[in-house]
XYZ file of C-alpha atoms in Angstrom:
343
model
C -7.264 2.606 5.495
C -6.294 0.581 8.528
C -3.382 1.801 10.598
C -0.729 -0.513 11.970
C -0.067 -0.771 15.689
C 3.209 1.166 15.328
C 1.425 3.926 13.440
C -1.219 4.178 16.153
C 1.515 4.224 18.793
C 3.456 6.997 17.077
C 0.319 9.101 16.565
C -0.684 8.570 20.175
C 2.827 9.574 21.228
C 2.490 12.805 19.258
C -0.746 13.629 21.100
C 0.823 12.859 24.483
C 3.938 14.969 23.743
C 1.829 17.903 22.484
C -0.297 17.962 25.627
C 2.722 17.359 27.859
C 4.428 20.447 26.370
C 1.292 22.548 26.782
C 1.177 21.898 30.557
C 4.574 23.443 31.602
C 4.407 26.223 28.972
C 1.011 27.327 30.251
C 2.269 27.180 33.865
C 5.466 29.136 33.127
C 3.779 31.923 31.164
C 1.397 33.898 33.449
C -0.651 35.419 30.591
C -1.373 31.906 29.287
C -2.219 30.694 32.772
C -5.014 33.247 32.842
C -6.330 31.785 29.589
C -5.175 28.155 29.833
C -7.161 26.815 26.891
C -4.990 28.442 24.194
C -1.988 26.085 24.134
C -4.134 23.016 24.712
C -6.287 23.974 21.760
C -3.062 24.342 19.756
C -1.998 20.855 20.941
C -5.263 19.425 19.589
C -4.785 21.165 16.215
C -1.156 20.012 15.906
C -2.143 16.453 16.819
C -4.934 16.503 14.228
C -2.728 17.882 11.467
C 0.252 15.614 11.962
C -1.281 12.613 13.700
C -4.774 12.399 12.235
C -8.232 12.114 13.756
C -7.274 9.459 16.331
C -4.423 11.607 17.701
C -6.732 14.623 17.748
C -9.330 12.851 19.886
C -6.662 11.552 22.255
C -5.167 15.029 22.585
C -8.618 16.457 23.294
C -9.257 13.977 26.105
C -5.786 14.435 27.628
C -6.068 18.236 27.375
C -9.416 18.242 29.169
C -7.940 16.079 31.910
C -4.854 18.314 32.255
C -6.935 21.500 32.298
C -9.238 20.164 35.005
C -6.378 18.803 37.091
C -3.815 21.633 36.872
C -5.555 24.877 35.879
C -9.217 24.804 36.927
C -10.015 25.138 40.618
C -9.789 23.127 42.736
C -6.173 22.631 41.573
C -4.752 19.058 41.595
C -8.257 17.632 41.907
C -10.858 16.628 39.393
C -14.025 18.676 39.274
C -14.829 22.312 38.422
C -17.512 24.888 39.096
C -20.378 25.364 36.685
C -18.756 28.119 34.595
C -15.502 26.190 34.149
C -17.432 22.996 33.451
C -19.275 24.752 30.607
C -15.977 26.033 29.176
C -14.452 22.572 29.457
C -17.463 21.036 27.709
C -17.148 23.602 24.915
C -13.468 22.702 24.586
C -14.342 18.992 24.310
C -16.958 19.708 21.640
C -14.501 21.844 19.660
C -11.838 19.137 19.912
C -14.305 16.474 18.780
C -15.302 18.622 15.796
C -11.644 19.043 14.828
C -11.230 15.267 14.992
C -14.360 14.762 12.874
C -13.195 17.250 10.259
C -9.778 15.606 10.161
C -11.364 12.169 9.691
C -13.438 13.554 6.809
C -10.313 15.018 5.228
C -8.465 11.710 5.598
C -11.296 9.824 3.898
C -11.378 12.361 1.064
C -7.606 12.095 0.584
C -7.750 8.304 0.572
C -10.587 8.330 -1.975
C -8.590 10.695 -4.171
C -5.462 8.558 -3.919
C -7.469 5.424 -4.723
C -9.003 7.131 -7.737
C -5.592 8.188 -8.980
C -4.327 4.615 -8.563
C -7.307 3.378 -10.543
C -6.611 5.837 -13.330
C -2.975 4.758 -13.555
C -3.883 1.090 -13.601
C -6.651 1.849 -16.078
C -4.174 3.308 -18.579
C -2.076 0.148 -18.366
C -5.055 -2.147 -18.889
C -6.453 0.055 -21.665
C -3.172 -0.239 -23.569
C -3.396 -4.026 -23.156
C -7.016 -4.059 -24.366
C -6.290 -1.952 -27.444
C -3.295 -4.120 -28.290
C -5.535 -7.194 -28.066
C -7.910 -5.637 -30.586
C -5.213 -4.419 -32.955
C -3.035 -7.550 -33.042
C -5.580 -9.724 -34.949
C -6.372 -6.838 -37.301
C -2.706 -6.344 -38.140
C -2.315 -10.089 -38.577
C -5.236 -10.195 -41.011
C -3.799 -7.249 -42.964
C -0.428 -8.994 -43.309
C -2.056 -12.220 -44.486
C -4.231 -10.417 -47.034
C -1.296 -8.370 -48.290
C 0.642 -11.533 -49.142
C -2.165 -12.527 -51.498
C -2.780 -15.938 -52.987
C -5.699 -16.654 -50.641
C -8.953 -18.230 -51.660
C -12.068 -16.118 -51.449
C -13.562 -17.895 -48.393
C -10.294 -17.574 -46.457
C -9.972 -13.899 -47.350
C -13.585 -13.365 -46.287
C -12.873 -14.953 -42.901
C -9.871 -12.675 -42.394
C -11.923 -9.618 -43.291
C -14.778 -10.699 -40.985
C -12.359 -11.203 -38.098
C -10.718 -7.801 -38.679
C -14.127 -6.141 -38.892
C -15.281 -7.796 -35.664
C -12.162 -6.645 -33.803
C -12.527 -3.117 -35.168
C -16.169 -3.033 -34.042
C -15.208 -4.217 -30.555
C -12.520 -1.548 -30.336
C -14.978 1.124 -31.503
C -17.452 -0.047 -28.864
C -14.780 0.238 -26.160
C -13.856 3.758 -27.246
C -17.519 4.786 -27.346
C -18.003 3.355 -23.847
C -15.050 5.385 -22.594
C -16.500 8.573 -24.070
C -19.932 7.803 -22.627
C -18.435 7.052 -19.200
C -16.648 10.402 -19.244
C -19.832 12.241 -20.246
C -21.834 10.362 -17.620
C -19.331 11.223 -14.902
C -19.454 14.894 -15.902
C -23.262 14.921 -16.021
C -23.259 15.674 -19.756
C -24.906 12.490 -21.018
C -28.487 13.093 -22.153
C -31.209 10.589 -22.971
C -33.528 10.729 -25.981
C -36.585 9.115 -24.434
C -39.564 7.833 -26.378
C -42.021 4.946 -26.053
C -40.018 1.725 -26.395
C -40.860 -1.963 -26.341
C -38.205 -3.445 -24.064
C -38.687 -6.962 -25.431
C -37.951 -5.796 -28.984
C -34.838 -3.976 -27.785
C -33.680 -7.099 -25.951
C -34.159 -9.268 -29.055
C -32.119 -6.814 -31.152
C -29.304 -6.672 -28.594
C -29.221 -10.473 -28.204
C -28.982 -10.984 -31.956
C -26.116 -8.484 -32.086
C -24.303 -10.324 -29.286
C -25.081 -13.877 -30.413
C -22.181 -14.281 -32.917
C -19.625 -13.310 -30.270
C -21.195 -15.647 -27.701
C -21.322 -18.566 -30.124
C -17.723 -17.907 -31.162
C -16.770 -18.484 -27.520
C -18.842 -21.682 -27.376
C -21.545 -20.235 -25.127
C -25.215 -21.145 -25.147
C -27.373 -18.028 -25.162
C -31.041 -18.321 -24.196
C -33.763 -15.700 -23.972
C -36.986 -15.790 -21.946
C -39.288 -12.821 -22.539
C -42.921 -12.107 -21.679
C -45.377 -12.882 -24.489
C -46.532 -9.299 -24.972
C -44.694 -5.987 -25.301
C -43.084 -4.383 -22.257
C -43.416 -0.671 -22.882
C -41.151 1.956 -21.324
C -40.335 5.622 -21.722
C -36.654 5.214 -22.479
C -33.761 5.821 -24.849
C -33.678 2.703 -27.066
C -30.014 3.171 -27.990
C -28.995 3.321 -24.329
C -31.198 0.353 -23.424
C -29.456 -1.718 -26.075
C -26.098 -0.459 -24.785
C -26.997 -1.644 -21.277
C -27.808 -5.137 -22.479
C -24.840 -5.405 -24.861
C -22.470 -4.446 -22.053
C -24.023 -7.049 -19.755
C -23.792 -9.737 -22.448
C -20.200 -8.778 -23.279
C -19.286 -8.953 -19.596
C -20.966 -12.354 -19.221
C -19.164 -13.709 -22.281
C -15.772 -12.507 -21.042
C -16.081 -14.156 -17.659
C -17.713 -17.416 -18.730
C -15.600 -20.372 -19.807
C -16.256 -21.887 -23.267
C -19.305 -24.122 -23.176
C -21.007 -21.991 -20.520
C -24.570 -20.753 -20.460
C -25.828 -17.158 -20.588
C -29.523 -16.526 -19.926
C -31.428 -13.300 -20.573
C -34.845 -12.814 -18.998
C -37.262 -9.938 -18.644
C -40.375 -9.678 -16.546
C -43.042 -7.262 -15.454
C -42.947 -6.358 -11.742
C -45.106 -3.835 -9.845
C -44.177 -0.449 -11.273
C -41.042 -1.649 -13.040
C -39.541 -3.876 -15.692
C -36.830 -6.257 -14.500
C -34.063 -7.390 -16.839
C -31.737 -10.205 -15.752
C -28.557 -11.557 -17.313
C -27.270 -14.756 -15.690
C -24.129 -16.699 -16.532
C -22.340 -19.822 -15.354
C -18.973 -18.068 -15.325
C -16.267 -17.349 -12.790
C -18.557 -15.584 -10.297
C -17.771 -12.710 -7.954
C -16.311 -12.829 -4.462
C -18.583 -11.400 -1.749
C -16.181 -8.571 -0.861
C -16.098 -7.401 -4.509
C -19.846 -7.342 -5.129
C -20.220 -3.853 -3.652
C -17.611 -2.448 -6.064
C -18.374 -4.370 -9.254
C -20.062 -1.309 -10.830
C -17.309 1.134 -9.835
C -15.553 2.866 -12.698
C -12.207 1.174 -13.497
C -12.842 -1.451 -10.791
C -11.542 -4.276 -12.987
C -8.437 -2.285 -13.888
C -7.765 -1.730 -10.170
C -8.097 -5.465 -9.570
C -5.373 -6.076 -12.152
C -7.444 -8.168 -14.532
C -6.557 -8.124 -18.202
C -10.102 -9.010 -19.241
C -11.621 -5.551 -19.117
C -11.516 -1.987 -17.890
C -14.558 -1.952 -15.656
C -16.154 0.697 -17.883
C -19.030 -1.357 -19.261
C -20.601 -2.248 -15.914
C -20.185 1.306 -14.646
C -22.087 2.468 -17.720
C -24.804 -0.110 -17.082
C -25.485 1.278 -13.615
C -25.123 4.904 -14.712
C -27.519 4.525 -17.644
C -30.023 2.580 -15.544
C -30.013 5.348 -12.915
C -30.304 7.985 -15.614
C -33.543 6.228 -16.623
C -34.749 6.369 -13.006
C -33.867 2.718 -12.292
C -30.864 0.893 -10.919
C -28.549 -2.076 -11.467
C -27.403 -4.686 -8.947
C -25.298 -7.839 -9.015
C -25.566 -11.228 -7.307
C -23.218 -14.167 -7.063
C -22.822 -17.196 -4.827
C -19.045 -16.791 -5.004
C -16.098 -17.622 -7.257
C -16.820 -20.325 -9.828
C -20.588 -20.187 -9.249
C -21.710 -17.703 -11.880
C -23.189 -14.224 -11.643
C -26.487 -12.476 -12.140
C -26.932 -8.833 -13.068
C -30.349 -7.257 -12.539
C -31.478 -3.997 -14.120
C -34.724 -2.432 -12.903
C -36.398 0.237 -15.007
C -39.522 2.173 -14.060
C -42.705 1.607 -16.060
C -44.764 4.627 -17.091
C -47.565 5.447 -14.712
C -51.009 4.679 -16.079
C -52.896 7.782 -17.121
C -55.881 8.681 -14.951
């Protein structure tokens, strides 16, 4: 978190005042003058606690200067004998460590605050998402309850309600999986799997939703099987989440392409779209849990992509994202290790 100039000035002022008070107090109290480091060490601690790491480092430097100038012989001159120089160096190291520990604490507090903000924003977006799923279902129920509909129209209403209910169930399952993944409780059921067959199954499951949005969905797979030691259910979940994400962020009439290829020691799965793209500064955080909720978008919770990366890493692989910028589409790449050939 960047500090403003006024904040830096006030924190620097705290360090200066703390050291300035330590000088006369140490001079006026003979016992402290015999052990001059005590109050200056306290000035560093106070500066760190109330002013942060920057104030702590400034207080350390000013304290060392004041000690050398006023309390270490020769008095009122810079320079000290070897023993005092060693003590002064130890004081500087201790002050630097206090500043480092304070900086670590500040980063941890900021990360915690950011996570809490994400959780609050996530609850708001989740309520919006669930309402989006439930509104069409309730509408279909009201229409069906009135009766007098022809069979094809009633079938369309039922199909729409079923599709929305399935999407809502998928979201809830993703939330549960994300929680288990974060807690280290998610376990894989690995077995020999043909990745190409899993991709075909996932694409067919996602095709109706893509076509309903007017997207063209193409698949390019190697001619033979691509065998992995993996959990087939989780592999399909990875691809479905990528396809759902691509469909959400691609305008009607866009193109979504799924490819898989064999690379040295790994299988590479790619999902490309011609959608809204990702700004360069957001690429590093696109897989963070609740990242989309933090950004204030109403199109998703940021759970699906977090699951993609988490499940890929659980398989010993990884997931990355590429984009040339807003409006220029995105590409998500999942790399999964291939089994080592037996000797």
